[in-house]
Amino acid sequence: MNRAETFLMNNPARAWLQRAYEVPLLQRLGVELDGADVVEIGCGRGVGTELLLRRMGAAHVTALDLDPAMVQRARRRLARYATRVDVELGDACELPLADAAVDAVVDFGVIHHVPAWRDAVAEVARVLRPGGQFVFEEVTRHALQRWSYRTFLEHPEHDRFSAEEFLAELARIGFTLPRPAVTRFFGDFVIGVAVKPATMGTGRA
């Protein structure tokens, strides 16, 4: 992320939106994290991780980010949770976790930053246990083509996905959505909860 997006993602307005809007919406879509072992990809300064612990009932969260500065900020913010959280450097395309290691993976708008985004989705599938949930809020090509995004923010230029393409990739590798995903803001965002079945391939082409 560039400086503009870092500011947007790390300010009180964004934190309020996550608490007041995103968490209730995900709960209506069927997210179930009570007692779960969860990994959050792209944790930033740890606001989402804190919501997973306090509002959504996760027993433990492994919070990962590619930016060492964000990892340090998240560690300070989340220090009060002691043994319930680990904050580490981590690449969404090479998650530092064993196969079938966690009950849920949470993506608060990170995968659209990943040039090889299909590899990131495949990694989500790999580390989830059968029946595990992939909780996602993603920014689509529709949003990234807007003047404001193109002018002030930086994103991969190639292979951007629409909401339909993102959901199609989940279906291709075997995820199911017990409840339909939703789009918001004229298709700029796709939000949902996908479930890994008992048997699933690697998802890599």
PDB file of C-alpha atoms in Angstrom:
ATOM      1  CA  MET A   1       0.000   0.000   0.000  1.00  0.00           C
ATOM      2  CA  ASN A   2       1.139   3.560  -0.612  1.00  0.00           C
ATOM      3  CA  ARG A   3       0.998   6.290   2.027  1.00  0.00           C
ATOM      4  CA  ALA A   4      -2.526   7.377   1.070  1.00  0.00           C
ATOM      5  CA  GLU A   5      -3.989   3.908   1.496  1.00  0.00           C
ATOM      6  CA  THR A   6      -2.008   3.280   4.654  1.00  0.00           C
ATOM      7  CA  PHE A   7      -3.655   6.400   6.078  1.00  0.00           C
ATOM      8  CA  LEU A   8      -7.110   5.301   4.929  1.00  0.00           C
ATOM      9  CA  MET A   9      -6.731   1.840   6.434  1.00  0.00           C
ATOM     10  CA  ASN A  10      -5.269   3.034   9.739  1.00  0.00           C
ATOM     11  CA  ASN A  11      -7.591   5.722  11.013  1.00  0.00           C
ATOM     12  CA  PRO A  12     -10.570   5.888  13.406  1.00  0.00           C
ATOM     13  CA  ALA A  13     -13.150   6.093  10.591  1.00  0.00           C
ATOM     14  CA  ARG A  14     -12.017   2.768   9.150  1.00  0.00           C
ATOM     15  CA  ALA A  15     -12.040   1.182  12.604  1.00  0.00           C
ATOM     16  CA  TRP A  16     -15.570   2.474  13.219  1.00  0.00           C
ATOM     17  CA  LEU A  17     -16.751   1.062   9.870  1.00  0.00           C
ATOM     18  CA  GLN A  18     -15.376  -2.349  10.757  1.00  0.00           C
ATOM     19  CA  ARG A  19     -17.097  -2.338  14.154  1.00  0.00           C
ATOM     20  CA  ALA A  20     -20.434  -0.799  13.190  1.00  0.00           C
ATOM     21  CA  TYR A  21     -21.026  -2.199   9.721  1.00  0.00           C
ATOM     22  CA  GLU A  22     -18.680  -4.956   8.593  1.00  0.00           C
ATOM     23  CA  VAL A  23     -18.823  -7.234  11.642  1.00  0.00           C
ATOM     24  CA  PRO A  24     -22.662  -7.212  11.869  1.00  0.00           C
ATOM     25  CA  LEU A  25     -22.907  -7.870   8.120  1.00  0.00           C
ATOM     26  CA  LEU A  26     -20.537 -10.823   8.311  1.00  0.00           C
ATOM     27  CA  GLN A  27     -22.482 -12.233  11.231  1.00  0.00           C
ATOM     28  CA  ARG A  28     -25.681 -12.022   9.171  1.00  0.00           C
ATOM     29  CA  LEU A  29     -23.880 -13.856   6.367  1.00  0.00           C
ATOM     30  CA  GLY A  30     -23.164 -16.766   8.703  1.00  0.00           C
ATOM     31  CA  VAL A  31     -19.650 -16.291  10.060  1.00  0.00           C
ATOM     32  CA  GLU A  32     -19.106 -18.493  13.132  1.00  0.00           C
ATOM     33  CA  LEU A  33     -15.848 -17.943  14.999  1.00  0.00           C
ATOM     34  CA  ASP A  34     -16.765 -18.798  18.601  1.00  0.00           C
ATOM     35  CA  GLY A  35     -13.855 -20.788  19.998  1.00  0.00           C
ATOM     36  CA  ALA A  36     -12.149 -20.890  16.612  1.00  0.00           C
ATOM     37  CA  ASP A  37      -8.467 -20.873  15.723  1.00  0.00           C
ATOM     38  CA  VAL A  38      -8.271 -18.072  13.138  1.00  0.00           C
ATOM     39  CA  VAL A  39      -5.675 -16.531  10.841  1.00  0.00           C
ATOM     40  CA  GLU A  40      -6.072 -12.970   9.570  1.00  0.00           C
ATOM     41  CA  ILE A  41      -4.122 -12.094   6.448  1.00  0.00           C
ATOM     42  CA  GLY A  42      -3.012  -8.475   6.179  1.00  0.00           C
ATOM     43  CA  CYS A  43      -3.748  -7.510   9.773  1.00  0.00           C
ATOM     44  CA  GLY A  44      -2.442  -3.932   9.530  1.00  0.00           C
ATOM     45  CA  ARG A  45      -2.342  -2.311  12.957  1.00  0.00           C
ATOM     46  CA  GLY A  46      -4.553  -4.994  14.476  1.00  0.00           C
ATOM     47  CA  VAL A  47      -8.021  -3.424  14.549  1.00  0.00           C
ATOM     48  CA  GLY A  48      -9.614  -6.333  12.709  1.00  0.00           C
ATOM     49  CA  THR A  49      -7.757  -8.847  14.843  1.00  0.00           C
ATOM     50  CA  GLU A  50      -9.101  -7.207  17.985  1.00  0.00           C
ATOM     51  CA  LEU A  51     -12.645  -7.442  16.620  1.00  0.00           C
ATOM     52  CA  LEU A  52     -12.146 -11.134  15.862  1.00  0.00           C
ATOM     53  CA  LEU A  53     -11.152 -11.676  19.491  1.00  0.00           C
ATOM     54  CA  ARG A  54     -13.600  -9.352  21.261  1.00  0.00           C
ATOM     55  CA  ARG A  55     -16.678  -9.256  19.036  1.00  0.00           C
ATOM     56  CA  MET A  56     -16.585 -12.499  17.076  1.00  0.00           C
ATOM     57  CA  GLY A  57     -15.429 -14.942  19.754  1.00  0.00           C
ATOM     58  CA  ALA A  58     -12.210 -16.281  18.235  1.00  0.00           C
ATOM     59  CA  ALA A  59     -10.196 -18.311  20.721  1.00  0.00           C
ATOM     60  CA  HIS A  60      -6.884 -17.534  19.043  1.00  0.00           C
ATOM     61  CA  VAL A  61      -5.813 -15.388  16.076  1.00  0.00           C
ATOM     62  CA  THR A  62      -2.615 -15.615  14.084  1.00  0.00           C
ATOM     63  CA  ALA A  63      -2.350 -12.119  12.619  1.00  0.00           C
ATOM     64  CA  LEU A  64      -0.097 -11.807   9.566  1.00  0.00           C
ATOM     65  CA  ASP A  65       1.142  -8.815   7.610  1.00  0.00           C
ATOM     66  CA  LEU A  66       3.804  -8.285   4.966  1.00  0.00           C
ATOM     67  CA  ASP A  67       4.850  -4.896   6.386  1.00  0.00           C
ATOM     68  CA  PRO A  68       7.229  -5.062   9.387  1.00  0.00           C
ATOM     69  CA  ALA A  69       6.032  -1.644  10.607  1.00  0.00           C
ATOM     70  CA  MET A  70       2.427  -2.856  10.715  1.00  0.00           C
ATOM     71  CA  VAL A  71       3.494  -6.007  12.542  1.00  0.00           C
ATOM     72  CA  GLN A  72       5.125  -3.892  15.245  1.00  0.00           C
ATOM     73  CA  ARG A  73       2.048  -1.634  15.554  1.00  0.00           C
ATOM     74  CA  ALA A  74      -0.251  -4.648  15.792  1.00  0.00           C
ATOM     75  CA  ARG A  75       1.933  -6.267  18.463  1.00  0.00           C
ATOM     76  CA  ARG A  76       1.689  -3.146  20.604  1.00  0.00           C
ATOM     77  CA  ARG A  77      -2.069  -2.875  20.138  1.00  0.00           C
ATOM     78  CA  LEU A  78      -2.726  -6.539  20.849  1.00  0.00           C
ATOM     79  CA  ALA A  79      -0.282  -7.083  23.711  1.00  0.00           C
ATOM     80  CA  ARG A  80      -3.172  -7.199  26.190  1.00  0.00           C
ATOM     81  CA  TYR A  81      -4.439 -10.439  24.606  1.00  0.00           C
ATOM     82  CA  ALA A  82      -1.251 -12.322  25.504  1.00  0.00           C
ATOM     83  CA  THR A  83      -1.621 -16.013  24.613  1.00  0.00           C
ATOM     84  CA  ARG A  84      -4.719 -15.474  22.445  1.00  0.00           C
ATOM     85  CA  VAL A  85      -2.835 -13.825  19.574  1.00  0.00           C
ATOM     86  CA  ASP A  86       0.380 -14.192  17.595  1.00  0.00           C
ATOM     87  CA  VAL A  87       1.399 -11.365  15.253  1.00  0.00           C
ATOM     88  CA  GLU A  88       3.938 -12.309  12.592  1.00  0.00           C
ATOM     89  CA  LEU A  89       5.322 -11.372   9.206  1.00  0.00           C
ATOM     90  CA  GLY A  90       3.527 -13.355   6.531  1.00  0.00           C
ATOM     91  CA  ASP A  91       2.899 -13.462   2.785  1.00  0.00           C
ATOM     92  CA  ALA A  92      -0.649 -14.295   1.672  1.00  0.00           C
ATOM     93  CA  CYS A  93       0.777 -16.494  -1.095  1.00  0.00           C
ATOM     94  CA  GLU A  94       3.004 -18.469   1.297  1.00  0.00           C
ATOM     95  CA  LEU A  95       1.201 -18.666   4.610  1.00  0.00           C
ATOM     96  CA  PRO A  96       3.505 -19.889   7.415  1.00  0.00           C
ATOM     97  CA  LEU A  97       1.033 -22.542   8.496  1.00  0.00           C
ATOM     98  CA  ALA A  98       0.655 -26.285   8.074  1.00  0.00           C
ATOM     99  CA  ASP A  99      -2.036 -27.849   5.932  1.00  0.00           C
ATOM    100  CA  ALA A 100      -5.480 -27.911   7.576  1.00  0.00           C
ATOM    101  CA  ALA A 101      -4.182 -25.880  10.519  1.00  0.00           C
ATOM    102  CA  VAL A 102      -6.997 -23.404  11.291  1.00  0.00           C
ATOM    103  CA  ASP A 103     -10.757 -23.137  11.555  1.00  0.00           C
ATOM    104  CA  ALA A 104     -11.073 -19.848   9.689  1.00  0.00           C
ATOM    105  CA  VAL A 105      -9.156 -17.407   7.499  1.00  0.00           C
ATOM    106  CA  VAL A 106     -10.241 -13.763   7.494  1.00  0.00           C
ATOM    107  CA  ASP A 107      -9.498 -11.325   4.669  1.00  0.00           C
ATOM    108  CA  PHE A 108     -10.471  -7.724   5.407  1.00  0.00           C
ATOM    109  CA  GLY A 109      -9.668  -6.435   1.914  1.00  0.00           C
ATOM    110  CA  VAL A 110      -6.148  -7.719   1.306  1.00  0.00           C
ATOM    111  CA  ILE A 111      -6.234 -10.177  -1.606  1.00  0.00           C
ATOM    112  CA  HIS A 112      -6.901  -7.485  -4.225  1.00  0.00           C
ATOM    113  CA  HIS A 113      -3.403  -6.175  -3.380  1.00  0.00           C
ATOM    114  CA  VAL A 114      -1.846  -9.513  -4.347  1.00  0.00           C
ATOM    115  CA  PRO A 115      -0.758  -9.800  -8.016  1.00  0.00           C
ATOM    116  CA  ALA A 116      -1.049 -13.617  -7.899  1.00  0.00           C
ATOM    117  CA  TRP A 117      -4.386 -13.463  -6.105  1.00  0.00           C
ATOM    118  CA  ARG A 118      -5.442 -16.978  -7.137  1.00  0.00           C
ATOM    119  CA  ASP A 119      -2.387 -18.332  -5.312  1.00  0.00           C
ATOM    120  CA  ALA A 120      -3.526 -16.491  -2.189  1.00  0.00           C
ATOM    121  CA  VAL A 121      -6.987 -18.075  -2.452  1.00  0.00           C
ATOM    122  CA  ALA A 122      -5.351 -21.484  -2.890  1.00  0.00           C
ATOM    123  CA  GLU A 123      -3.298 -20.877   0.251  1.00  0.00           C
ATOM    124  CA  VAL A 124      -6.476 -20.084   2.160  1.00  0.00           C
ATOM    125  CA  ALA A 125      -7.896 -23.420   1.050  1.00  0.00           C
ATOM    126  CA  ARG A 126      -4.709 -25.249   2.003  1.00  0.00           C
ATOM    127  CA  VAL A 127      -4.525 -24.027   5.608  1.00  0.00           C
ATOM    128  CA  LEU A 128      -8.230 -24.422   6.389  1.00  0.00           C
ATOM    129  CA  ARG A 129      -9.548 -27.528   8.066  1.00  0.00           C
ATOM    130  CA  PRO A 130     -12.488 -29.296   6.400  1.00  0.00           C
ATOM    131  CA  GLY A 131     -15.587 -27.307   7.264  1.00  0.00           C
ATOM    132  CA  GLY A 132     -13.485 -24.209   7.928  1.00  0.00           C
ATOM    133  CA  GLN A 133     -14.632 -20.740   6.901  1.00  0.00           C
ATOM    134  CA  PHE A 134     -13.045 -18.240   4.542  1.00  0.00           C
ATOM    135  CA  VAL A 135     -14.396 -14.835   5.610  1.00  0.00           C
ATOM    136  CA  PHE A 136     -13.780 -12.218   2.932  1.00  0.00           C
ATOM    137  CA  GLU A 137     -14.399  -8.558   2.205  1.00  0.00           C
ATOM    138  CA  GLU A 138     -12.777  -7.759  -1.115  1.00  0.00           C
ATOM    139  CA  VAL A 139     -12.379  -4.754  -3.397  1.00  0.00           C
ATOM    140  CA  THR A 140     -13.250  -5.467  -7.023  1.00  0.00           C
ATOM    141  CA  ARG A 141     -11.998  -4.299 -10.400  1.00  0.00           C
ATOM    142  CA  HIS A 142     -15.057  -2.049 -10.582  1.00  0.00           C
ATOM    143  CA  ALA A 143     -13.711  -0.004  -7.669  1.00  0.00           C
ATOM    144  CA  LEU A 144     -10.069  -0.065  -8.775  1.00  0.00           C
ATOM    145  CA  GLN A 145     -11.035   1.465 -12.134  1.00  0.00           C
ATOM    146  CA  ARG A 146     -12.535   4.520 -10.483  1.00  0.00           C
ATOM    147  CA  TRP A 147     -10.651   7.808 -10.859  1.00  0.00           C
ATOM    148  CA  SER A 148     -10.124   8.184  -7.120  1.00  0.00           C
ATOM    149  CA  TYR A 149      -8.532   4.730  -6.792  1.00  0.00           C
ATOM    150  CA  ARG A 150      -6.365   5.196  -9.892  1.00  0.00           C
ATOM    151  CA  THR A 151      -5.199   8.647  -8.810  1.00  0.00           C
ATOM    152  CA  PHE A 152      -4.438   8.203  -5.127  1.00  0.00           C
ATOM    153  CA  LEU A 153      -3.915   4.485  -4.509  1.00  0.00           C
ATOM    154  CA  GLU A 154      -1.619   1.788  -5.863  1.00  0.00           C
ATOM    155  CA  HIS A 155      -2.802  -1.665  -6.871  1.00  0.00           C
ATOM    156  CA  PRO A 156      -1.682  -4.406  -9.252  1.00  0.00           C
ATOM    157  CA  GLU A 157      -2.401  -3.351 -12.827  1.00  0.00           C
ATOM    158  CA  HIS A 158      -3.122  -6.798 -14.256  1.00  0.00           C
ATOM    159  CA  ASP A 159      -5.553  -9.635 -13.551  1.00  0.00           C
ATOM    160  CA  ARG A 160      -7.888  -7.647 -11.350  1.00  0.00           C
ATOM    161  CA  PHE A 161     -11.081  -9.489 -10.472  1.00  0.00           C
ATOM    162  CA  SER A 162     -14.768  -8.670 -10.550  1.00  0.00           C
ATOM    163  CA  ALA A 163     -17.069  -9.933  -7.813  1.00  0.00           C
ATOM    164  CA  GLU A 164     -18.231 -12.680 -10.160  1.00  0.00           C
ATOM    165  CA  GLU A 165     -14.671 -13.738 -11.004  1.00  0.00           C
ATOM    166  CA  PHE A 166     -13.637 -13.880  -7.357  1.00  0.00           C
ATOM    167  CA  LEU A 167     -16.633 -16.038  -6.460  1.00  0.00           C
ATOM    168  CA  ALA A 168     -16.047 -18.219  -9.518  1.00  0.00           C
ATOM    169  CA  GLU A 169     -12.478 -18.908  -8.367  1.00  0.00           C
ATOM    170  CA  LEU A 170     -13.749 -19.944  -4.937  1.00  0.00           C
ATOM    171  CA  ALA A 171     -16.222 -22.303  -6.587  1.00  0.00           C
ATOM    172  CA  ARG A 172     -13.579 -23.651  -8.989  1.00  0.00           C
ATOM    173  CA  ILE A 173     -11.362 -24.898  -6.187  1.00  0.00           C
ATOM    174  CA  GLY A 174     -14.282 -26.300  -4.231  1.00  0.00           C
ATOM    175  CA  PHE A 175     -15.510 -23.715  -1.730  1.00  0.00           C
ATOM    176  CA  THR A 176     -19.236 -23.500  -1.101  1.00  0.00           C
ATOM    177  CA  LEU A 177     -21.199 -20.476   0.105  1.00  0.00           C
ATOM    178  CA  PRO A 178     -24.062 -21.507   2.418  1.00  0.00           C
ATOM    179  CA  ARG A 179     -25.446 -17.991   1.997  1.00  0.00           C
ATOM    180  CA  PRO A 180     -24.981 -15.882  -1.135  1.00  0.00           C
ATOM    181  CA  ALA A 181     -22.209 -13.315  -1.000  1.00  0.00           C
ATOM    182  CA  VAL A 182     -23.272  -9.690  -1.294  1.00  0.00           C
ATOM    183  CA  THR A 183     -21.916  -6.759  -3.252  1.00  0.00           C
ATOM    184  CA  ARG A 184     -21.926  -3.208  -1.960  1.00  0.00           C
ATOM    185  CA  PHE A 185     -21.422   0.303  -3.350  1.00  0.00           C
ATOM    186  CA  PHE A 186     -22.437  -0.505  -6.941  1.00  0.00           C
ATOM    187  CA  GLY A 187     -20.268  -3.600  -7.120  1.00  0.00           C
ATOM    188  CA  ASP A 188     -17.125  -2.075  -5.590  1.00  0.00           C
ATOM    189  CA  PHE A 189     -17.002  -4.688  -2.798  1.00  0.00           C
ATOM    190  CA  VAL A 190     -17.840  -8.379  -2.508  1.00  0.00           C
ATOM    191  CA  ILE A 191     -18.420  -9.777   0.971  1.00  0.00           C
ATOM    192  CA  GLY A 192     -19.184 -13.295   2.081  1.00  0.00           C
ATOM    193  CA  VAL A 193     -18.376 -16.474   3.989  1.00  0.00           C
ATOM    194  CA  ALA A 194     -17.192 -19.560   2.084  1.00  0.00           C
ATOM    195  CA  VAL A 195     -16.782 -23.050   3.530  1.00  0.00           C
ATOM    196  CA  LYS A 196     -14.143 -25.648   2.729  1.00  0.00           C
ATOM    197  CA  PRO A 197     -15.707 -29.065   2.066  1.00  0.00           C
ATOM    198  CA  ALA A 198     -14.492 -32.331   3.504  1.00  0.00           C
ATOM    199  CA  THR A 199     -12.478 -33.060   0.345  1.00  0.00           C
ATOM    200  CA  MET A 200     -10.799 -30.400  -1.728  1.00  0.00           C
ATOM    201  CA  GLY A 201      -7.957 -30.087  -4.216  1.00  0.00           C
ATOM    202  CA  THR A 202      -5.018 -27.727  -3.952  1.00  0.00           C
ATOM    203  CA  GLY A 203      -6.758 -25.090  -6.044  1.00  0.00           C
ATOM    204  CA  ARG A 204      -3.600 -24.326  -8.024  1.00  0.00           C
ATOM    205  CA  ALA A 205      -3.934 -24.437 -11.783  1.00  0.00           C
TER     206      ALA A 205
END
